[in-house]
Amino acid sequence: METETRPDSRLDPIGVFDSGIGGLTVAAALSRLLPSETIFYIGDTARVPYGGKSRKTVERYSVEIGGLLLAEQAKIIVVACNTASALAVPRLKQIFNVPIQDVVAPGAAVAVRTTRSKRVGVVGTRATIASGAYERAIQALDPTIEVFSAPCPLLVPLIEEGMFNDSITDQVLARYLQPLLEQSIDTLVLGCTHYPLARQAIARAAGENVTLVDSAENCALAVQALLKANSLAAPSDQLGHLNVALTDATEGFLRTAERALNLQIGDVELRSVQAG
Ligand code: DGL
């Protein structure tokens, strides 16, 4: 009699999504830390940016992209977008039956460990900053920390134009960071998955007394722990790879990010979502 073999979900991919390409900073950190894991990344380039949209819309988009990841047999969903992490994770947890990792909690935890003066700055999209998600996450860990936040809506387009080292980006950063620096912050959370690409420019503008916290590396560590806790880690003799799908065939910034992050991305697949 034939015995039915149950598929081994440890071999399934880690599903990662972002509103666009910025979440590749998280995918790159995952590939470095977890080389045995295959990653299926979807960038919702048809509907980017999420950063100026309402909670309802960001929830709907995130649920739709989460559904596309589950259709790829994702064993876990990584929300590699701060805006979706700040606004849509409770909804995703209600709907989907796989572990879900956001980028806000890991970044907040590192900020709490990093600050000495207990004065932390956070930069992100309008929607992320307006949600107060970082303040809540940081103050839940240490209520004595003061959090100063600034939305930086011009940064994503500058980064998408590849203007990582450009005097215009420096001026924009100086303007955005001034009110935070006036508060004598010693730690600055890069609360948007695009921002690590402009890390050097942000470090220049923030000055040497401010430590930057990047959620990508810390999110990868949280994913590693979550896989272990759910017995979902791929066997160490596997060699994983990165698959990238977009919801619109806009590859310009993808190739900029590929170079900046030293990623090997082959052919990009297309996935359709309902027009928003
Ligand atoms: N990826 C988004 C984030 O991390 C930034 C881009 C957008 O506004 O959609 O918040």
PDB file of C-alpha atoms and ligand atoms in Angstrom:
ATOM      1  CA  MET A   1       0.000   0.000   0.000  1.00  0.00           C
ATOM      2  CA  GLU A   2       1.297   3.433  -0.880  1.00  0.00           C
ATOM      3  CA  THR A   3       1.890   5.734   2.050  1.00  0.00           C
ATOM      4  CA  GLU A   4       1.033   9.344   1.535  1.00  0.00           C
ATOM      5  CA  THR A   5       4.101  11.563   2.007  1.00  0.00           C
ATOM      6  CA  ARG A   6       3.385  14.881   3.616  1.00  0.00           C
ATOM      7  CA  PRO A   7       5.129  17.795   1.926  1.00  0.00           C
ATOM      8  CA  ASP A   8       7.988  19.145   4.026  1.00  0.00           C
ATOM      9  CA  SER A   9       7.077  22.779   4.704  1.00  0.00           C
ATOM     10  CA  ARG A  10      10.661  23.486   5.813  1.00  0.00           C
ATOM     11  CA  LEU A  11      11.520  23.478   2.094  1.00  0.00           C
ATOM     12  CA  ASP A  12       8.880  26.084   1.247  1.00  0.00           C
ATOM     13  CA  PRO A  13      10.006  29.663   0.616  1.00  0.00           C
ATOM     14  CA  ILE A  14      10.005  32.584   3.014  1.00  0.00           C
ATOM     15  CA  GLY A  15       7.481  35.033   1.531  1.00  0.00           C
ATOM     16  CA  VAL A  16       8.634  38.659   1.676  1.00  0.00           C
ATOM     17  CA  PHE A  17       6.722  41.683   0.477  1.00  0.00           C
ATOM     18  CA  ASP A  18       7.104  45.409   0.209  1.00  0.00           C
ATOM     19  CA  SER A  19       5.195  48.170  -1.514  1.00  0.00           C
ATOM     20  CA  GLY A  20       8.024  48.198  -4.037  1.00  0.00           C
ATOM     21  CA  ILE A  21      11.732  47.561  -4.191  1.00  0.00           C
ATOM     22  CA  GLY A  22      12.910  48.927  -0.817  1.00  0.00           C
ATOM     23  CA  GLY A  23      12.138  45.636   0.958  1.00  0.00           C
ATOM     24  CA  LEU A  24      15.020  44.077  -0.947  1.00  0.00           C
ATOM     25  CA  THR A  25      17.187  45.502   1.864  1.00  0.00           C
ATOM     26  CA  VAL A  26      15.400  42.965   4.104  1.00  0.00           C
ATOM     27  CA  ALA A  27      15.613  40.185   1.474  1.00  0.00           C
ATOM     28  CA  ALA A  28      19.373  40.845   1.182  1.00  0.00           C
ATOM     29  CA  ALA A  29      19.808  40.604   4.965  1.00  0.00           C
ATOM     30  CA  LEU A  30      17.769  37.367   4.988  1.00  0.00           C
ATOM     31  CA  SER A  31      19.868  35.839   2.183  1.00  0.00           C
ATOM     32  CA  ARG A  32      23.081  36.711   4.035  1.00  0.00           C
ATOM     33  CA  LEU A  33      21.933  35.315   7.388  1.00  0.00           C
ATOM     34  CA  LEU A  34      19.949  32.317   6.104  1.00  0.00           C
ATOM     35  CA  PRO A  35      21.652  31.009   2.940  1.00  0.00           C
ATOM     36  CA  SER A  36      19.674  27.731   3.052  1.00  0.00           C
ATOM     37  CA  GLU A  37      16.352  29.533   2.705  1.00  0.00           C
ATOM     38  CA  THR A  38      14.638  30.270  -0.582  1.00  0.00           C
ATOM     39  CA  ILE A  39      12.995  33.676  -0.597  1.00  0.00           C
ATOM     40  CA  PHE A  40      10.018  34.645  -2.704  1.00  0.00           C
ATOM     41  CA  TYR A  41       9.825  38.438  -2.810  1.00  0.00           C
ATOM     42  CA  ILE A  42       6.903  40.418  -4.185  1.00  0.00           C
ATOM     43  CA  GLY A  43       7.147  44.181  -4.705  1.00  0.00           C
ATOM     44  CA  ASP A  44       3.787  45.848  -5.273  1.00  0.00           C
ATOM     45  CA  THR A  45       5.238  48.212  -7.864  1.00  0.00           C
ATOM     46  CA  ALA A  46       1.805  48.657  -9.482  1.00  0.00           C
ATOM     47  CA  ARG A  47       0.592  50.492  -6.371  1.00  0.00           C
ATOM     48  CA  VAL A  48       3.711  51.912  -4.692  1.00  0.00           C
ATOM     49  CA  PRO A  49       3.947  54.158  -2.663  1.00  0.00           C
ATOM     50  CA  TYR A  50       1.932  52.966   0.341  1.00  0.00           C
ATOM     51  CA  GLY A  51       3.457  55.687   2.534  1.00  0.00           C
ATOM     52  CA  GLY A  52       0.789  58.341   1.915  1.00  0.00           C
ATOM     53  CA  LYS A  53      -2.237  56.004   1.893  1.00  0.00           C
ATOM     54  CA  SER A  54      -4.881  55.256   4.527  1.00  0.00           C
ATOM     55  CA  ARG A  55      -4.847  52.292   6.900  1.00  0.00           C
ATOM     56  CA  LYS A  56      -7.789  50.717   5.062  1.00  0.00           C
ATOM     57  CA  THR A  57      -6.038  50.815   1.715  1.00  0.00           C
ATOM     58  CA  VAL A  58      -2.691  49.601   3.093  1.00  0.00           C
ATOM     59  CA  GLU A  59      -4.532  46.721   4.820  1.00  0.00           C
ATOM     60  CA  ARG A  60      -6.300  45.747   1.618  1.00  0.00           C
ATOM     61  CA  TYR A  61      -3.148  45.867  -0.474  1.00  0.00           C
ATOM     62  CA  SER A  62      -1.203  43.881   2.144  1.00  0.00           C
ATOM     63  CA  VAL A  63      -3.888  41.175   2.344  1.00  0.00           C
ATOM     64  CA  GLU A  64      -3.873  40.856  -1.450  1.00  0.00           C
ATOM     65  CA  ILE A  65      -0.078  40.550  -1.627  1.00  0.00           C
ATOM     66  CA  GLY A  66      -0.082  38.137   1.332  1.00  0.00           C
ATOM     67  CA  GLY A  67      -2.510  35.976  -0.661  1.00  0.00           C
ATOM     68  CA  LEU A  68      -0.102  35.970  -3.618  1.00  0.00           C
ATOM     69  CA  LEU A  69       2.711  34.833  -1.295  1.00  0.00           C
ATOM     70  CA  LEU A  70       0.597  31.992   0.097  1.00  0.00           C
ATOM     71  CA  ALA A  71      -0.131  30.905  -3.476  1.00  0.00           C
ATOM     72  CA  GLU A  72       3.671  30.451  -3.705  1.00  0.00           C
ATOM     73  CA  GLN A  73       3.456  28.160  -0.611  1.00  0.00           C
ATOM     74  CA  ALA A  74       5.153  30.726   1.649  1.00  0.00           C
ATOM     75  CA  LYS A  75       5.787  29.128   5.057  1.00  0.00           C
ATOM     76  CA  ILE A  76       6.045  32.520   6.755  1.00  0.00           C
ATOM     77  CA  ILE A  77       5.308  36.075   5.656  1.00  0.00           C
ATOM     78  CA  VAL A  78       7.828  38.856   6.242  1.00  0.00           C
ATOM     79  CA  VAL A  79       6.301  42.311   5.948  1.00  0.00           C
ATOM     80  CA  ALA A  80       9.402  44.105   4.619  1.00  0.00           C
ATOM     81  CA  CYS A  81       7.653  47.456   4.470  1.00  0.00           C
ATOM     82  CA  ASN A  82       7.460  49.739   7.466  1.00  0.00           C
ATOM     83  CA  THR A  83       4.191  51.282   6.332  1.00  0.00           C
ATOM     84  CA  ALA A  84       2.480  47.890   5.988  1.00  0.00           C
ATOM     85  CA  SER A  85       4.134  46.745   9.243  1.00  0.00           C
ATOM     86  CA  ALA A  86       2.804  49.815  11.053  1.00  0.00           C
ATOM     87  CA  LEU A  87      -0.724  49.635   9.640  1.00  0.00           C
ATOM     88  CA  ALA A  88      -1.646  46.162   8.404  1.00  0.00           C
ATOM     89  CA  VAL A  89      -0.041  43.480  10.590  1.00  0.00           C
ATOM     90  CA  PRO A  90      -3.018  42.938  12.972  1.00  0.00           C
ATOM     91  CA  ARG A  91      -5.271  42.385   9.925  1.00  0.00           C
ATOM     92  CA  LEU A  92      -2.754  40.000   8.313  1.00  0.00           C
ATOM     93  CA  LYS A  93      -2.523  38.011  11.554  1.00  0.00           C
ATOM     94  CA  GLN A  94      -6.331  37.715  11.663  1.00  0.00           C
ATOM     95  CA  ILE A  95      -6.514  36.392   8.121  1.00  0.00           C
ATOM     96  CA  PHE A  96      -3.447  34.259   7.494  1.00  0.00           C
ATOM     97  CA  ASN A  97      -2.529  31.068   9.204  1.00  0.00           C
ATOM     98  CA  VAL A  98       1.272  31.317   8.870  1.00  0.00           C
ATOM     99  CA  PRO A  99       3.731  33.130  11.157  1.00  0.00           C
ATOM    100  CA  ILE A 100       4.071  36.817  10.275  1.00  0.00           C
ATOM    101  CA  GLN A 101       7.134  38.964  10.973  1.00  0.00           C
ATOM    102  CA  ASP A 102       7.041  42.741  10.751  1.00  0.00           C
ATOM    103  CA  VAL A 103       9.969  45.178  10.569  1.00  0.00           C
ATOM    104  CA  VAL A 104       8.851  47.600  13.298  1.00  0.00           C
ATOM    105  CA  ALA A 105       9.297  45.377  16.387  1.00  0.00           C
ATOM    106  CA  PRO A 106      12.908  44.326  15.586  1.00  0.00           C
ATOM    107  CA  GLY A 107      13.963  47.929  14.840  1.00  0.00           C
ATOM    108  CA  ALA A 108      12.308  49.185  18.028  1.00  0.00           C
ATOM    109  CA  ALA A 109      14.055  46.512  20.128  1.00  0.00           C
ATOM    110  CA  VAL A 110      17.481  47.504  18.803  1.00  0.00           C
ATOM    111  CA  ALA A 111      16.768  51.204  19.340  1.00  0.00           C
ATOM    112  CA  VAL A 112      15.958  50.453  22.994  1.00  0.00           C
ATOM    113  CA  ARG A 113      19.222  48.520  23.389  1.00  0.00           C
ATOM    114  CA  THR A 114      21.239  51.224  21.595  1.00  0.00           C
ATOM    115  CA  THR A 115      20.166  54.494  23.199  1.00  0.00           C
ATOM    116  CA  ARG A 116      22.136  55.799  26.163  1.00  0.00           C
ATOM    117  CA  SER A 117      20.446  59.191  26.466  1.00  0.00           C
ATOM    118  CA  LYS A 118      16.964  57.610  26.129  1.00  0.00           C
ATOM    119  CA  ARG A 119      16.188  60.043  23.327  1.00  0.00           C
ATOM    120  CA  VAL A 120      15.409  58.213  20.074  1.00  0.00           C
ATOM    121  CA  GLY A 121      14.534  59.649  16.661  1.00  0.00           C
ATOM    122  CA  VAL A 122      12.442  57.841  14.060  1.00  0.00           C
ATOM    123  CA  VAL A 123      12.171  58.698  10.362  1.00  0.00           C
ATOM    124  CA  GLY A 124       9.702  57.074   7.967  1.00  0.00           C
ATOM    125  CA  THR A 125       6.830  57.670   5.593  1.00  0.00           C
ATOM    126  CA  ARG A 126       3.907  59.908   6.563  1.00  0.00           C
ATOM    127  CA  ALA A 127       1.693  56.883   7.239  1.00  0.00           C
ATOM    128  CA  THR A 128       4.296  55.107   9.407  1.00  0.00           C
ATOM    129  CA  ILE A 129       4.994  58.212  11.488  1.00  0.00           C
ATOM    130  CA  ALA A 130       1.289  59.122  11.823  1.00  0.00           C
ATOM    131  CA  SER A 131       0.497  55.587  13.040  1.00  0.00           C
ATOM    132  CA  GLY A 132       2.738  56.039  16.114  1.00  0.00           C
ATOM    133  CA  ALA A 133       3.784  52.384  15.728  1.00  0.00           C
ATOM    134  CA  TYR A 134       7.442  52.987  16.629  1.00  0.00           C
ATOM    135  CA  GLU A 135       6.627  55.099  19.703  1.00  0.00           C
ATOM    136  CA  ARG A 136       4.317  52.351  20.955  1.00  0.00           C
ATOM    137  CA  ALA A 137       6.805  49.565  20.255  1.00  0.00           C
ATOM    138  CA  ILE A 138       9.721  51.464  21.862  1.00  0.00           C
ATOM    139  CA  GLN A 139       7.769  52.675  24.888  1.00  0.00           C
ATOM    140  CA  ALA A 140       6.270  49.215  25.458  1.00  0.00           C
ATOM    141  CA  LEU A 141       9.862  48.041  26.015  1.00  0.00           C
ATOM    142  CA  ASP A 142      11.023  51.094  27.970  1.00  0.00           C
ATOM    143  CA  PRO A 143       8.458  53.770  28.886  1.00  0.00           C
ATOM    144  CA  THR A 144      11.212  56.160  30.001  1.00  0.00           C
ATOM    145  CA  ILE A 145      12.504  56.591  26.417  1.00  0.00           C
ATOM    146  CA  GLU A 146      11.413  59.736  24.615  1.00  0.00           C
ATOM    147  CA  VAL A 147      10.685  59.268  20.906  1.00  0.00           C
ATOM    148  CA  PHE A 148      10.889  62.111  18.371  1.00  0.00           C
ATOM    149  CA  SER A 149       9.554  61.335  14.896  1.00  0.00           C
ATOM    150  CA  ALA A 150       9.710  63.001  11.506  1.00  0.00           C
ATOM    151  CA  PRO A 151       8.015  62.005   8.253  1.00  0.00           C
ATOM    152  CA  CYS A 152      10.412  62.251   5.288  1.00  0.00           C
ATOM    153  CA  PRO A 153       8.181  61.991   2.204  1.00  0.00           C
ATOM    154  CA  LEU A 154      10.804  63.228  -0.281  1.00  0.00           C
ATOM    155  CA  LEU A 155      13.377  60.594   0.619  1.00  0.00           C
ATOM    156  CA  VAL A 156      11.805  57.586  -1.121  1.00  0.00           C
ATOM    157  CA  PRO A 157      11.670  59.288  -4.550  1.00  0.00           C
ATOM    158  CA  LEU A 158      15.270  60.568  -4.159  1.00  0.00           C
ATOM    159  CA  ILE A 159      16.446  57.051  -3.316  1.00  0.00           C
ATOM    160  CA  GLU A 160      14.472  55.568  -6.204  1.00  0.00           C
ATOM    161  CA  GLU A 161      16.300  57.998  -8.476  1.00  0.00           C
ATOM    162  CA  GLY A 162      19.574  56.528  -7.174  1.00  0.00           C
ATOM    163  CA  MET A 163      20.530  59.890  -5.593  1.00  0.00           C
ATOM    164  CA  PHE A 164      22.312  58.270  -2.645  1.00  0.00           C
ATOM    165  CA  ASN A 165      25.242  60.662  -2.831  1.00  0.00           C
ATOM    166  CA  ASP A 166      23.856  63.955  -3.999  1.00  0.00           C
ATOM    167  CA  SER A 167      23.822  67.454  -2.524  1.00  0.00           C
ATOM    168  CA  ILE A 168      20.037  67.665  -3.010  1.00  0.00           C
ATOM    169  CA  THR A 169      19.556  64.556  -0.863  1.00  0.00           C
ATOM    170  CA  ASP A 170      21.934  66.071   1.725  1.00  0.00           C
ATOM    171  CA  GLN A 171      19.869  69.282   1.855  1.00  0.00           C
ATOM    172  CA  VAL A 172      16.577  67.398   2.154  1.00  0.00           C
ATOM    173  CA  LEU A 173      18.019  65.256   4.959  1.00  0.00           C
ATOM    174  CA  ALA A 174      19.383  68.311   6.785  1.00  0.00           C
ATOM    175  CA  ARG A 175      15.903  69.869   6.723  1.00  0.00           C
ATOM    176  CA  TYR A 176      14.134  66.706   7.911  1.00  0.00           C
ATOM    177  CA  LEU A 177      16.629  65.799  10.621  1.00  0.00           C
ATOM    178  CA  GLN A 178      17.094  69.278  12.123  1.00  0.00           C
ATOM    179  CA  PRO A 179      14.120  69.082  14.545  1.00  0.00           C
ATOM    180  CA  LEU A 180      15.228  65.640  15.717  1.00  0.00           C
ATOM    181  CA  LEU A 181      18.860  66.692  16.193  1.00  0.00           C
ATOM    182  CA  GLU A 182      17.645  69.740  18.173  1.00  0.00           C
ATOM    183  CA  GLN A 183      16.154  67.213  20.612  1.00  0.00           C
ATOM    184  CA  SER A 184      19.645  65.725  21.157  1.00  0.00           C
ATOM    185  CA  ILE A 185      18.717  62.226  19.999  1.00  0.00           C
ATOM    186  CA  ASP A 186      21.561  59.685  20.172  1.00  0.00           C
ATOM    187  CA  THR A 187      19.808  56.973  18.093  1.00  0.00           C
ATOM    188  CA  LEU A 188      17.929  57.254  14.819  1.00  0.00           C
ATOM    189  CA  VAL A 189      15.666  54.465  13.535  1.00  0.00           C
ATOM    190  CA  LEU A 190      15.552  54.172   9.743  1.00  0.00           C
ATOM    191  CA  GLY A 191      11.829  53.399   9.732  1.00  0.00           C
ATOM    192  CA  CYS A 192      11.455  52.790   6.013  1.00  0.00           C
ATOM    193  CA  THR A 193      12.912  49.936   4.028  1.00  0.00           C
ATOM    194  CA  HIS A 194      14.299  52.290   1.376  1.00  0.00           C
ATOM    195  CA  TYR A 195      16.438  54.273   3.799  1.00  0.00           C
ATOM    196  CA  PRO A 196      19.315  51.791   4.335  1.00  0.00           C
ATOM    197  CA  LEU A 197      20.204  52.418   0.680  1.00  0.00           C
ATOM    198  CA  ALA A 198      20.957  56.039   1.638  1.00  0.00           C
ATOM    199  CA  ARG A 199      22.643  55.089   4.899  1.00  0.00           C
ATOM    200  CA  GLN A 200      25.835  57.022   4.215  1.00  0.00           C
ATOM    201  CA  ALA A 201      23.983  60.236   3.409  1.00  0.00           C
ATOM    202  CA  ILE A 202      21.768  59.814   6.498  1.00  0.00           C
ATOM    203  CA  ALA A 203      24.831  59.147   8.676  1.00  0.00           C
ATOM    204  CA  ARG A 204      26.492  62.329   7.321  1.00  0.00           C
ATOM    205  CA  ALA A 205      23.392  64.394   8.073  1.00  0.00           C
ATOM    206  CA  ALA A 206      22.834  62.870  11.521  1.00  0.00           C
ATOM    207  CA  GLY A 207      26.462  63.350  12.612  1.00  0.00           C
ATOM    208  CA  GLU A 208      28.787  61.064  14.495  1.00  0.00           C
ATOM    209  CA  ASN A 209      26.959  61.299  17.826  1.00  0.00           C
ATOM    210  CA  VAL A 210      23.900  59.527  16.432  1.00  0.00           C
ATOM    211  CA  THR A 211      23.779  55.748  15.914  1.00  0.00           C
ATOM    212  CA  LEU A 212      21.612  54.572  13.025  1.00  0.00           C
ATOM    213  CA  VAL A 213      19.311  51.582  13.548  1.00  0.00           C
ATOM    214  CA  ASP A 214      18.465  49.643  10.438  1.00  0.00           C
ATOM    215  CA  SER A 215      15.530  47.269  10.704  1.00  0.00           C
ATOM    216  CA  ALA A 216      16.709  44.947   7.893  1.00  0.00           C
ATOM    217  CA  GLU A 217      19.450  43.089   9.806  1.00  0.00           C
ATOM    218  CA  ASN A 218      17.351  42.875  12.952  1.00  0.00           C
ATOM    219  CA  CYS A 219      14.314  41.674  11.056  1.00  0.00           C
ATOM    220  CA  ALA A 220      16.444  38.855   9.581  1.00  0.00           C
ATOM    221  CA  LEU A 221      17.463  37.787  13.105  1.00  0.00           C
ATOM    222  CA  ALA A 222      13.791  37.827  14.186  1.00  0.00           C
ATOM    223  CA  VAL A 223      12.863  35.672  11.164  1.00  0.00           C
ATOM    224  CA  GLN A 224      15.593  33.195  12.079  1.00  0.00           C
ATOM    225  CA  ALA A 225      14.130  32.894  15.605  1.00  0.00           C
ATOM    226  CA  LEU A 226      10.558  32.606  14.302  1.00  0.00           C
ATOM    227  CA  LEU A 227      11.490  29.810  11.874  1.00  0.00           C
ATOM    228  CA  LYS A 228      13.236  27.944  14.664  1.00  0.00           C
ATOM    229  CA  ALA A 229      10.316  28.355  17.068  1.00  0.00           C
ATOM    230  CA  ASN A 230       7.925  26.943  14.443  1.00  0.00           C
ATOM    231  CA  SER A 231      10.303  24.144  13.279  1.00  0.00           C
ATOM    232  CA  LEU A 232      10.239  25.681   9.800  1.00  0.00           C
ATOM    233  CA  ALA A 233      13.964  26.335   9.189  1.00  0.00           C
ATOM    234  CA  ALA A 234      15.269  24.824   5.938  1.00  0.00           C
ATOM    235  CA  PRO A 235      17.820  22.010   6.412  1.00  0.00           C
ATOM    236  CA  SER A 236      21.347  23.435   6.466  1.00  0.00           C
ATOM    237  CA  ASP A 237      22.441  21.339   3.453  1.00  0.00           C
ATOM    238  CA  GLN A 238      20.002  23.239   1.194  1.00  0.00           C
ATOM    239  CA  LEU A 239      21.140  26.138  -0.968  1.00  0.00           C
ATOM    240  CA  GLY A 240      18.435  28.775  -1.144  1.00  0.00           C
ATOM    241  CA  HIS A 241      17.854  31.367  -3.832  1.00  0.00           C
ATOM    242  CA  LEU A 242      15.982  34.614  -4.279  1.00  0.00           C
ATOM    243  CA  ASN A 243      12.962  34.873  -6.603  1.00  0.00           C
ATOM    244  CA  VAL A 244      11.584  38.316  -7.301  1.00  0.00           C
ATOM    245  CA  ALA A 245       8.116  39.125  -8.619  1.00  0.00           C
ATOM    246  CA  LEU A 246       6.644  42.572  -9.196  1.00  0.00           C
ATOM    247  CA  THR A 247       3.063  43.633  -9.779  1.00  0.00           C
ATOM    248  CA  ASP A 248       4.145  45.981 -12.557  1.00  0.00           C
ATOM    249  CA  ALA A 249       7.051  45.605 -14.946  1.00  0.00           C
ATOM    250  CA  THR A 250       9.005  48.602 -13.632  1.00  0.00           C
ATOM    251  CA  GLU A 251      12.563  47.390 -13.342  1.00  0.00           C
ATOM    252  CA  GLY A 252      14.609  50.639 -13.277  1.00  0.00           C
ATOM    253  CA  PHE A 253      14.956  50.964  -9.527  1.00  0.00           C
ATOM    254  CA  LEU A 254      15.195  47.175  -9.168  1.00  0.00           C
ATOM    255  CA  ARG A 255      18.488  47.173 -11.050  1.00  0.00           C
ATOM    256  CA  THR A 256      19.775  50.159  -8.982  1.00  0.00           C
ATOM    257  CA  ALA A 257      18.924  48.281  -5.756  1.00  0.00           C
ATOM    258  CA  GLU A 258      20.418  45.045  -7.116  1.00  0.00           C
ATOM    259  CA  ARG A 259      23.737  46.834  -7.624  1.00  0.00           C
ATOM    260  CA  ALA A 260      23.613  48.753  -4.344  1.00  0.00           C
ATOM    261  CA  LEU A 261      22.816  45.600  -2.353  1.00  0.00           C
ATOM    262  CA  ASN A 262      25.069  43.273  -4.346  1.00  0.00           C
ATOM    263  CA  LEU A 263      22.151  40.920  -5.006  1.00  0.00           C
ATOM    264  CA  GLN A 264      21.876  38.408  -7.833  1.00  0.00           C
ATOM    265  CA  ILE A 265      18.402  38.791  -9.256  1.00  0.00           C
ATOM    266  CA  GLY A 266      17.701  36.937 -12.461  1.00  0.00           C
ATOM    267  CA  ASP A 267      14.486  37.178 -14.411  1.00  0.00           C
ATOM    268  CA  VAL A 268      11.700  39.005 -12.659  1.00  0.00           C
ATOM    269  CA  GLU A 269       8.237  37.433 -12.679  1.00  0.00           C
ATOM    270  CA  LEU A 270       4.991  39.363 -12.868  1.00  0.00           C
ATOM    271  CA  ARG A 271       1.988  38.878 -10.609  1.00  0.00           C
ATOM    272  CA  SER A 272      -1.346  40.635 -11.051  1.00  0.00           C
ATOM    273  CA  VAL A 273      -3.315  42.419  -8.399  1.00  0.00           C
ATOM    274  CA  GLN A 274      -6.655  44.069  -8.753  1.00  0.00           C
ATOM    275  CA  ALA A 275      -6.174  47.693  -9.807  1.00  0.00           C
ATOM    276  CA  GLY A 276      -6.421  49.760  -6.613  1.00  0.00           C
TER     277      GLY A 276
HETATM  278  N1  DGL B   1       8.525  50.526   1.620  1.00  0.00           N
HETATM  279  C1  DGL B   1       7.858  51.635   2.251  1.00  0.00           C
HETATM  280  C2  DGL B   1       8.174  51.626   3.727  1.00  0.00           C
HETATM  281  O1  DGL B   1       9.069  50.904   4.169  1.00  0.00           O
HETATM  282  C3  DGL B   1       8.288  52.946   1.633  1.00  0.00           C
HETATM  283  C4  DGL B   1       7.748  53.181   0.264  1.00  0.00           C
HETATM  284  C5  DGL B   1       6.267  53.489   0.240  1.00  0.00           C
HETATM  285  O2  DGL B   1       5.847  54.587   0.613  1.00  0.00           O
HETATM  286  O3  DGL B   1       5.521  52.591  -0.155  1.00  0.00           O
HETATM  287  O4  DGL B   1       7.547  52.334   4.463  1.00  0.00           O
END
